[in-house]
């Protein structure tokens, strides 16, 4: 399921970038490169200011694009961040399993809980 979710988020991001590029090309009359650049810069919230919509439709479209695009962008970042954390936790568990018994762990060594040299949790 995780793969399908990641793939759908990538597809949504691609659709938003493509849709924004086409929209700004048609409404503002910018080149394909400028339209793509403005779309990515706006979606990433960088906002260089080198391109600014001049038409009313472009301004309204930009506003809608920002809300829609940022929602999908945030969802994608959250999903990929969650995946990275999960993989890190799995690796940590694997390392702990490879190390075996660790003296000083109160769950594995009951005497460790009473050890005055043990750092507080």
PDB file of C-alpha atoms in Angstrom:
ATOM      1  CA  UNK A   1       0.000   0.000   0.000  1.00  0.00           C
ATOM      2  CA  UNK A   2       2.851   2.371   0.779  1.00  0.00           C
ATOM      3  CA  UNK A   3       4.179   2.090  -2.777  1.00  0.00           C
ATOM      4  CA  UNK A   4       0.782   2.869  -4.272  1.00  0.00           C
ATOM      5  CA  UNK A   5       0.379   5.881  -1.988  1.00  0.00           C
ATOM      6  CA  UNK A   6       3.813   7.243  -2.887  1.00  0.00           C
ATOM      7  CA  UNK A   7       3.144   6.682  -6.570  1.00  0.00           C
ATOM      8  CA  UNK A   8      -0.190   8.498  -6.354  1.00  0.00           C
ATOM      9  CA  UNK A   9       1.461  11.464  -4.587  1.00  0.00           C
ATOM     10  CA  UNK A  10       4.149  11.642  -7.262  1.00  0.00           C
ATOM     11  CA  UNK A  11       1.452  11.500  -9.937  1.00  0.00           C
ATOM     12  CA  UNK A  12      -0.510  14.294  -8.212  1.00  0.00           C
ATOM     13  CA  UNK A  13       2.603  16.475  -7.957  1.00  0.00           C
ATOM     14  CA  UNK A  14       3.390  15.869 -11.622  1.00  0.00           C
ATOM     15  CA  UNK A  15      -0.215  16.675 -12.580  1.00  0.00           C
ATOM     16  CA  UNK A  16      -0.145  19.911 -10.581  1.00  0.00           C
ATOM     17  CA  UNK A  17       3.166  21.003 -12.120  1.00  0.00           C
ATOM     18  CA  UNK A  18       1.932  20.107 -15.603  1.00  0.00           C
ATOM     19  CA  UNK A  19      -1.430  21.780 -15.006  1.00  0.00           C
ATOM     20  CA  UNK A  20       0.190  24.925 -13.638  1.00  0.00           C
ATOM     21  CA  UNK A  21       2.634  25.078 -16.524  1.00  0.00           C
ATOM     22  CA  UNK A  22      -0.137  24.770 -19.121  1.00  0.00           C
ATOM     23  CA  UNK A  23      -2.360  27.245 -17.242  1.00  0.00           C
ATOM     24  CA  UNK A  24       0.290  29.973 -17.074  1.00  0.00           C
ATOM     25  CA  UNK A  25       1.325  29.339 -20.686  1.00  0.00           C
ATOM     26  CA  UNK A  26      -2.258  29.853 -21.876  1.00  0.00           C
ATOM     27  CA  UNK A  27      -3.424  32.584 -19.485  1.00  0.00           C
ATOM     28  CA  UNK A  28      -0.273  34.689 -19.144  1.00  0.00           C
ATOM     29  CA  UNK A  29       1.253  33.907 -22.534  1.00  0.00           C
ATOM     30  CA  UNK A  30       4.630  33.052 -21.028  1.00  0.00           C
ATOM     31  CA  UNK A  31       7.048  30.612 -22.655  1.00  0.00           C
ATOM     32  CA  UNK A  32       6.866  26.961 -21.599  1.00  0.00           C
ATOM     33  CA  UNK A  33      10.083  27.376 -19.631  1.00  0.00           C
ATOM     34  CA  UNK A  34       8.881  30.516 -17.835  1.00  0.00           C
ATOM     35  CA  UNK A  35       5.526  28.873 -17.089  1.00  0.00           C
ATOM     36  CA  UNK A  36       7.228  25.781 -15.673  1.00  0.00           C
ATOM     37  CA  UNK A  37       9.707  27.897 -13.699  1.00  0.00           C
ATOM     38  CA  UNK A  38       6.934  30.028 -12.174  1.00  0.00           C
ATOM     39  CA  UNK A  39       4.948  26.896 -11.313  1.00  0.00           C
ATOM     40  CA  UNK A  40       7.846  25.229  -9.487  1.00  0.00           C
ATOM     41  CA  UNK A  41       8.984  28.423  -7.752  1.00  0.00           C
ATOM     42  CA  UNK A  42       5.431  29.125  -6.564  1.00  0.00           C
ATOM     43  CA  UNK A  43       4.806  25.537  -5.466  1.00  0.00           C
ATOM     44  CA  UNK A  44       8.045  25.455  -3.484  1.00  0.00           C
ATOM     45  CA  UNK A  45       7.173  28.823  -1.849  1.00  0.00           C
ATOM     46  CA  UNK A  46      10.496  30.344  -2.958  1.00  0.00           C
ATOM     47  CA  UNK A  47       8.849  33.159  -4.927  1.00  0.00           C
ATOM     48  CA  UNK A  48      11.729  34.943  -6.662  1.00  0.00           C
ATOM     49  CA  UNK A  49       9.410  37.629  -8.028  1.00  0.00           C
ATOM     50  CA  UNK A  50      10.961  37.571 -11.490  1.00  0.00           C
ATOM     51  CA  UNK A  51       7.600  36.546 -12.971  1.00  0.00           C
ATOM     52  CA  UNK A  52       4.287  37.950 -11.753  1.00  0.00           C
ATOM     53  CA  UNK A  53       0.829  37.212 -13.173  1.00  0.00           C
ATOM     54  CA  UNK A  54      -0.530  40.301 -14.937  1.00  0.00           C
ATOM     55  CA  UNK A  55      -4.060  39.159 -15.776  1.00  0.00           C
ATOM     56  CA  UNK A  56      -6.965  38.805 -13.363  1.00  0.00           C
ATOM     57  CA  UNK A  57      -7.377  35.158 -14.389  1.00  0.00           C
ATOM     58  CA  UNK A  58      -3.673  34.578 -13.754  1.00  0.00           C
ATOM     59  CA  UNK A  59      -3.863  36.119 -10.290  1.00  0.00           C
ATOM     60  CA  UNK A  60      -6.956  34.128  -9.299  1.00  0.00           C
ATOM     61  CA  UNK A  61      -5.484  30.970 -10.819  1.00  0.00           C
ATOM     62  CA  UNK A  62      -2.254  31.506  -8.910  1.00  0.00           C
ATOM     63  CA  UNK A  63      -4.156  31.819  -5.644  1.00  0.00           C
ATOM     64  CA  UNK A  64      -6.045  28.573  -6.260  1.00  0.00           C
ATOM     65  CA  UNK A  65      -2.870  26.887  -7.478  1.00  0.00           C
ATOM     66  CA  UNK A  66      -1.018  27.845  -4.295  1.00  0.00           C
ATOM     67  CA  UNK A  67      -3.659  26.335  -2.004  1.00  0.00           C
ATOM     68  CA  UNK A  68      -4.072  23.170  -4.056  1.00  0.00           C
ATOM     69  CA  UNK A  69      -0.389  22.740  -4.784  1.00  0.00           C
ATOM     70  CA  UNK A  70       0.827  23.355  -1.260  1.00  0.00           C
ATOM     71  CA  UNK A  71      -1.651  20.830   0.110  1.00  0.00           C
ATOM     72  CA  UNK A  72      -0.345  18.104  -2.173  1.00  0.00           C
ATOM     73  CA  UNK A  73       3.266  19.216  -1.673  1.00  0.00           C
ATOM     74  CA  UNK A  74       2.936  19.052   2.125  1.00  0.00           C
ATOM     75  CA  UNK A  75       1.253  15.637   1.922  1.00  0.00           C
ATOM     76  CA  UNK A  76       4.082  14.350  -0.268  1.00  0.00           C
ATOM     77  CA  UNK A  77       6.805  15.697   2.034  1.00  0.00           C
ATOM     78  CA  UNK A  78       5.019  14.221   5.075  1.00  0.00           C
ATOM     79  CA  UNK A  79       4.649  10.834   3.377  1.00  0.00           C
ATOM     80  CA  UNK A  80       8.277  10.647   2.293  1.00  0.00           C
ATOM     81  CA  UNK A  81       9.449  11.900   5.704  1.00  0.00           C
ATOM     82  CA  UNK A  82       7.359   9.252   7.422  1.00  0.00           C
ATOM     83  CA  UNK A  83       8.870   6.609   5.162  1.00  0.00           C
ATOM     84  CA  UNK A  84      12.411   7.786   5.977  1.00  0.00           C
ATOM     85  CA  UNK A  85      11.705   7.692   9.729  1.00  0.00           C
ATOM     86  CA  UNK A  86      10.223   4.189   9.439  1.00  0.00           C
ATOM     87  CA  UNK A  87      13.280   2.934   7.558  1.00  0.00           C
ATOM     88  CA  UNK A  88      15.568   4.523  10.153  1.00  0.00           C
ATOM     89  CA  UNK A  89      13.651   2.805  12.976  1.00  0.00           C
ATOM     90  CA  UNK A  90      13.817  -0.539  11.147  1.00  0.00           C
ATOM     91  CA  UNK A  91      17.572  -0.128  10.739  1.00  0.00           C
ATOM     92  CA  UNK A  92      17.978   0.746  14.425  1.00  0.00           C
ATOM     93  CA  UNK A  93      15.983  -2.352  15.417  1.00  0.00           C
ATOM     94  CA  UNK A  94      18.135  -4.449  13.098  1.00  0.00           C
ATOM     95  CA  UNK A  95      21.300  -3.047  14.691  1.00  0.00           C
ATOM     96  CA  UNK A  96      19.987  -3.733  18.190  1.00  0.00           C
ATOM     97  CA  UNK A  97      19.161  -7.291  17.145  1.00  0.00           C
ATOM     98  CA  UNK A  98      22.653  -7.766  15.717  1.00  0.00           C
ATOM     99  CA  UNK A  99      24.262  -6.452  18.913  1.00  0.00           C
ATOM    100  CA  UNK A 100      22.360  -8.950  21.026  1.00  0.00           C
ATOM    101  CA  UNK A 101      22.192  -8.618  24.809  1.00  0.00           C
ATOM    102  CA  UNK A 102      23.261  -5.188  25.944  1.00  0.00           C
ATOM    103  CA  UNK A 103      24.322  -5.039  29.616  1.00  0.00           C
ATOM    104  CA  UNK A 104      22.715  -2.165  31.393  1.00  0.00           C
ATOM    105  CA  UNK A 105      19.335  -2.484  29.700  1.00  0.00           C
ATOM    106  CA  UNK A 106      16.833  -2.811  32.583  1.00  0.00           C
ATOM    107  CA  UNK A 107      14.491  -4.852  30.401  1.00  0.00           C
ATOM    108  CA  UNK A 108      17.189  -7.486  29.826  1.00  0.00           C
ATOM    109  CA  UNK A 109      19.215  -7.070  33.020  1.00  0.00           C
ATOM    110  CA  UNK A 110      17.084  -6.559  36.179  1.00  0.00           C
ATOM    111  CA  UNK A 111      20.148  -5.594  38.225  1.00  0.00           C
ATOM    112  CA  UNK A 112      20.844  -2.700  35.858  1.00  0.00           C
ATOM    113  CA  UNK A 113      17.787  -0.822  37.136  1.00  0.00           C
ATOM    114  CA  UNK A 114      19.441  -0.537  40.566  1.00  0.00           C
ATOM    115  CA  UNK A 115      22.853   0.455  39.186  1.00  0.00           C
ATOM    116  CA  UNK A 116      23.790   3.933  40.521  1.00  0.00           C
ATOM    117  CA  UNK A 117      26.129   4.491  37.544  1.00  0.00           C
ATOM    118  CA  UNK A 118      23.274   4.083  35.059  1.00  0.00           C
ATOM    119  CA  UNK A 119      22.271   7.396  33.461  1.00  0.00           C
ATOM    120  CA  UNK A 120      18.699   8.557  34.119  1.00  0.00           C
ATOM    121  CA  UNK A 121      16.140   7.995  31.363  1.00  0.00           C
TER     122      UNK A 121
END
